[in-house]
Coordinates of C-alpha atoms in Angstrom, one line a residue:
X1 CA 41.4 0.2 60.8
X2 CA 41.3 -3.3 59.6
X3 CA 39.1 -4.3 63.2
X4 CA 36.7 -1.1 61.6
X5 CA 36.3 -2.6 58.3
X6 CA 35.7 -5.9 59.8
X7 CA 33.0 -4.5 61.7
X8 CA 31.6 -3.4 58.9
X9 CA 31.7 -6.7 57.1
X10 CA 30.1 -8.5 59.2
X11 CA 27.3 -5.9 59.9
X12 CA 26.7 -5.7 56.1
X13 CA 26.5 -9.5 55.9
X14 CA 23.6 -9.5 59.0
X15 CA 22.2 -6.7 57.1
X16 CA 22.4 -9.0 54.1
X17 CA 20.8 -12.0 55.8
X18 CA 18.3 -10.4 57.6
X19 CA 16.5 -8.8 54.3
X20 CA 16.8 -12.6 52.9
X21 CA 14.9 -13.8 56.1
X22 CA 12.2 -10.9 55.6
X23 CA 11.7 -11.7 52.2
X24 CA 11.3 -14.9 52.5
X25 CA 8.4 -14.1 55.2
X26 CA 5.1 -13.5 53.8
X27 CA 1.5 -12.8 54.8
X28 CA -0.9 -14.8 53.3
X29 CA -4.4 -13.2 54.1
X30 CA -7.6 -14.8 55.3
X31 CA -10.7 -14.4 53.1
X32 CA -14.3 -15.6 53.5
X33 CA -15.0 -17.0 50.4
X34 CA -12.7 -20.0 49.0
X35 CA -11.4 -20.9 46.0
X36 CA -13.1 -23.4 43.5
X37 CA -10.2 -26.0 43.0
X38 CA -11.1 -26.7 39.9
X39 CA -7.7 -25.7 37.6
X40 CA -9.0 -22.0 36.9
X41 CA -6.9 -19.5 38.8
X42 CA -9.4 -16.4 38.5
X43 CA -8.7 -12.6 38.7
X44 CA -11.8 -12.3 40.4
X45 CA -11.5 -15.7 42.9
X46 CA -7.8 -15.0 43.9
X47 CA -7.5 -11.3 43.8
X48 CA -7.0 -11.1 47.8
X49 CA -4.6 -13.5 47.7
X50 CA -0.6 -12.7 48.2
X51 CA 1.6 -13.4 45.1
X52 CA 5.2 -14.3 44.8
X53 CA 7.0 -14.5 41.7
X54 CA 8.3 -18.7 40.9
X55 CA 12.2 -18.4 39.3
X56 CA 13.5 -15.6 37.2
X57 CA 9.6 -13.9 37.0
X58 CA 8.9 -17.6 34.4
X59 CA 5.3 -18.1 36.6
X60 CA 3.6 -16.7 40.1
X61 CA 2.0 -17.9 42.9
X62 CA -1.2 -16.8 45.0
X63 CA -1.5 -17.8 48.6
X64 CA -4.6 -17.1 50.9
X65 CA -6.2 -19.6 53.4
X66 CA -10.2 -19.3 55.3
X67 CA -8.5 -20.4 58.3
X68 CA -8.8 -23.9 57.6
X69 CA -6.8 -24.6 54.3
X70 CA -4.0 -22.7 52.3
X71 CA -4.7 -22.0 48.9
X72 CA -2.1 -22.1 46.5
X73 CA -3.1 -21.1 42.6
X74 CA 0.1 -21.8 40.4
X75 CA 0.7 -19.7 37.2
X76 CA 3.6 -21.0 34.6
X77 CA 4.7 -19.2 31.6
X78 CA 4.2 -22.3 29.9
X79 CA 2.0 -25.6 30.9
X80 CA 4.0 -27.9 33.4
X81 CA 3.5 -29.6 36.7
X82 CA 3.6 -28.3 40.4
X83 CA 5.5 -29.5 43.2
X84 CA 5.0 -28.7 46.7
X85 CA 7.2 -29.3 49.8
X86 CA 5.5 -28.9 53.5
X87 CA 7.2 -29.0 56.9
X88 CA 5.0 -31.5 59.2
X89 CA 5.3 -32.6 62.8
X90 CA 7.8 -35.6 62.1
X91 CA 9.4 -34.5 58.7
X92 CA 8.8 -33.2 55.2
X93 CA 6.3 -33.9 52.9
X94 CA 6.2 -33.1 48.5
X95 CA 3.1 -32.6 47.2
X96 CA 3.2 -33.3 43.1
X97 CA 0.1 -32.6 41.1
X98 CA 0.9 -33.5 37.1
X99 CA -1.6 -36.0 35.8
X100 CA -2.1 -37.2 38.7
X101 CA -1.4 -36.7 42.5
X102 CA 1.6 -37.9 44.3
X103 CA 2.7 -37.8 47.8
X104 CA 6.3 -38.7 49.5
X105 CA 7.3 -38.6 53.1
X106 CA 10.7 -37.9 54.7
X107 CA 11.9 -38.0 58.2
X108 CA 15.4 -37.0 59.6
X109 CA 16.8 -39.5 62.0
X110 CA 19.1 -38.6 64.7
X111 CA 22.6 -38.7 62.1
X112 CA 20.3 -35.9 60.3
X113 CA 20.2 -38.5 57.0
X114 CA 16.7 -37.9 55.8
X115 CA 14.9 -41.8 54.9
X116 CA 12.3 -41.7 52.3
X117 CA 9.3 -43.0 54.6
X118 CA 6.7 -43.1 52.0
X119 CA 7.4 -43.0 47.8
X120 CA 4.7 -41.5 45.7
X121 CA 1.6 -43.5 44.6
X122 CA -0.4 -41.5 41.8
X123 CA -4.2 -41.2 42.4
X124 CA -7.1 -38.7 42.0
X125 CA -6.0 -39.0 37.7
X126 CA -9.7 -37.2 36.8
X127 CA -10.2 -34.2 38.8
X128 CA -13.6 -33.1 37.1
X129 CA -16.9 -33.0 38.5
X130 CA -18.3 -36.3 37.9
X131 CA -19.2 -38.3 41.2
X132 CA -16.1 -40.7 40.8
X133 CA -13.7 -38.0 41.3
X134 CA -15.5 -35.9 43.9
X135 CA -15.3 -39.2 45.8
X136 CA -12.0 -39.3 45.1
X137 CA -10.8 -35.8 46.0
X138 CA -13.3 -36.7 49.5
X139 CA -10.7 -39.7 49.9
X140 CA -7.4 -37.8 48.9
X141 CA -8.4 -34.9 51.3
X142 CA -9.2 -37.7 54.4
X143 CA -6.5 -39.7 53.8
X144 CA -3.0 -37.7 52.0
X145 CA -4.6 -34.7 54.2
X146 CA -3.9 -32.4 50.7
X147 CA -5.7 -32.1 47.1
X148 CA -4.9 -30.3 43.8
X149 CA -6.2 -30.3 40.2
X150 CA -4.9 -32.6 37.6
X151 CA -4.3 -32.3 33.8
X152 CA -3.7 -35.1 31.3
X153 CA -2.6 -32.4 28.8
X154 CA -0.6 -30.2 31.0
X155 CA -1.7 -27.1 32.1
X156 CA 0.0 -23.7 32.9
X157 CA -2.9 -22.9 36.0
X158 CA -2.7 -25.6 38.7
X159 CA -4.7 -24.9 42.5
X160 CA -3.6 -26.6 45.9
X161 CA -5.4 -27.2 48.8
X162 CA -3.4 -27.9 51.9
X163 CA -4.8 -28.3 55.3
X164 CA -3.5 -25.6 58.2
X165 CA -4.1 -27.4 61.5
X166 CA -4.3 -24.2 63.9
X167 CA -0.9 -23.4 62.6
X168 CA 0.2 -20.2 62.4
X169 CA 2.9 -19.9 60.4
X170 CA 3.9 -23.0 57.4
X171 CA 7.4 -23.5 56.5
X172 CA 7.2 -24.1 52.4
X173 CA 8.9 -24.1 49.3
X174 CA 6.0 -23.7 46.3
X175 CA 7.2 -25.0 42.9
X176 CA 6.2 -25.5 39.1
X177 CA 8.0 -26.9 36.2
X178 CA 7.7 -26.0 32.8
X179 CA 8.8 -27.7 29.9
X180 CA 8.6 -28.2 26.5
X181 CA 10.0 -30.9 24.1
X182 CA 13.5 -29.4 24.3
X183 CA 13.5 -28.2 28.0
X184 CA 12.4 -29.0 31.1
X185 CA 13.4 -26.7 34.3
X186 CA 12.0 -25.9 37.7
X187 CA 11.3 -22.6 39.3
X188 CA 10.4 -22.0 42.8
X189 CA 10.0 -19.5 45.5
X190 CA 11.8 -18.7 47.8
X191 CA 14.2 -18.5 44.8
X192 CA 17.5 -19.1 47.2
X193 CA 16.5 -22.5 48.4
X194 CA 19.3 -24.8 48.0
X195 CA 17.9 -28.2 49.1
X196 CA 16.2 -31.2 46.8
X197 CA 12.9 -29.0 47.0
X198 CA 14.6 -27.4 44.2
X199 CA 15.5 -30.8 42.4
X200 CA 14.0 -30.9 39.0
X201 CA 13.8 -35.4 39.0
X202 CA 12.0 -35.6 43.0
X203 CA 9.7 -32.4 41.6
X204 CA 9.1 -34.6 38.5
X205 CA 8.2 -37.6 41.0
X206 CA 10.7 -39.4 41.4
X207 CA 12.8 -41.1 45.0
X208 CA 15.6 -43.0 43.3
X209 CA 18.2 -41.6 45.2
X210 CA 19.2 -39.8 49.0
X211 CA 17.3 -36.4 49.4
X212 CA 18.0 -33.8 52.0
X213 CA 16.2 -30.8 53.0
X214 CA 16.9 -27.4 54.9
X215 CA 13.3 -26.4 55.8
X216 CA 14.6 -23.7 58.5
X217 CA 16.0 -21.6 54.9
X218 CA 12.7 -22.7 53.4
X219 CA 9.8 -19.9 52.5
X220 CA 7.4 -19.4 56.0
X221 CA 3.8 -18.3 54.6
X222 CA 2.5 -16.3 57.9
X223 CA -1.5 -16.4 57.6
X224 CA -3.4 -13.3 58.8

């Protein structure tokens, strides 16, 4: 009886874990046409794209790619900032976009202590049209290998462009964080990420102190 009801623990629990894993799976579709990055997340530009709700339903995000970027538009309840985290070859990356852009590097050494390898460095602080920052998202995109818009007043619509790389399948956490004068709080998908991609100071930019990550409980986005 008790071996029965053990059984039965344990196969509820894989049940358990296994729809966590699924959900946390998504296809992301391929589409001809691109987004404009340009801060407008458009019925019409983005209605192909895949969309997962960011925190308790407080913002969404769409995800489609052309086969050579993913395309993330960002939707908060209220105006905020985004925050990205990527799995690359040698570690993970966070990908900020507030007023300006931001990008810090981790690797994991052999002790699996992740060492901040690079601390964010704010560019790319006018993402309009004029020449002097379409020369600056040409140098943002060759160089951080990412872009997104800006806002100097905050915005609640924010669009990423993130390079694929032949991959097939990108391990990723996709947050935004809201705030107001009295609040400020981060919501993210997949919502049961339990690592510093869900850290409301590193989203807001910040490296003071040891982060660590868990990118194989991360979100995967599996493009079409």
């Amino acid at each position: 009886m008790h071996r029965s009801i053990a059984l039965l623990a344990a196969l509820s629990l894989s049940l358990l874990l296994s729809a966590e894993e699924a959900e946390n799976r998504i296809s992301v579709p391929r589409v001809a046409d691109a987004p404009v990055i340009d801060g407008k997340v458009s019925n019409n530009e983005w209605k192909a794209a895949t969309r997962v709700v960011l925190g308790n339903n407080q913002g969404h995000a769409l995800l489609m790619h052309d086969g050579n970027y993913l395309y993330i538009g960002l939707v908060g309840a209220k105006a905020g900032i985004g925050s990205v985290c990527v799995k690359g070859k040698t570690g993970v990356r966070v990908l900020h976009a507030s007023a300006a852009l931001g990008t810090a590097a981790f690797e994991q050494g052999e002790n699996k202590k992740w060492t901040l390898t690079r601390g964010f460095t704010f560019t790319n602080r006018d993402t309009g049209d004029s020449p002097a920052a379409m020369e600056d998202r040409k140098k943002m995109l060759a160089t951080d290998g990412w872009f997104a818009t800006t806002s100097h007043a905050a915005s609640p619509e924010r669009e990423y462009q993130i390079p694929i790389r032949g991959h097939k399948e990108v391990p990723i956490v996709i947050g935004f964080m809201s705030f107001t004068r009295q609040q400020e709080k981060l919501f993210y998908w997949p919502g049961s990420v339990e690592d510093d991609c869900a850290e409301a100071q590193l989203a807001r930019g910040f490296t003071d102190r040891e982060y660590t990550f868990d990118p194989d409980n991360w979100g995967v986005a599996v493009l079409e």
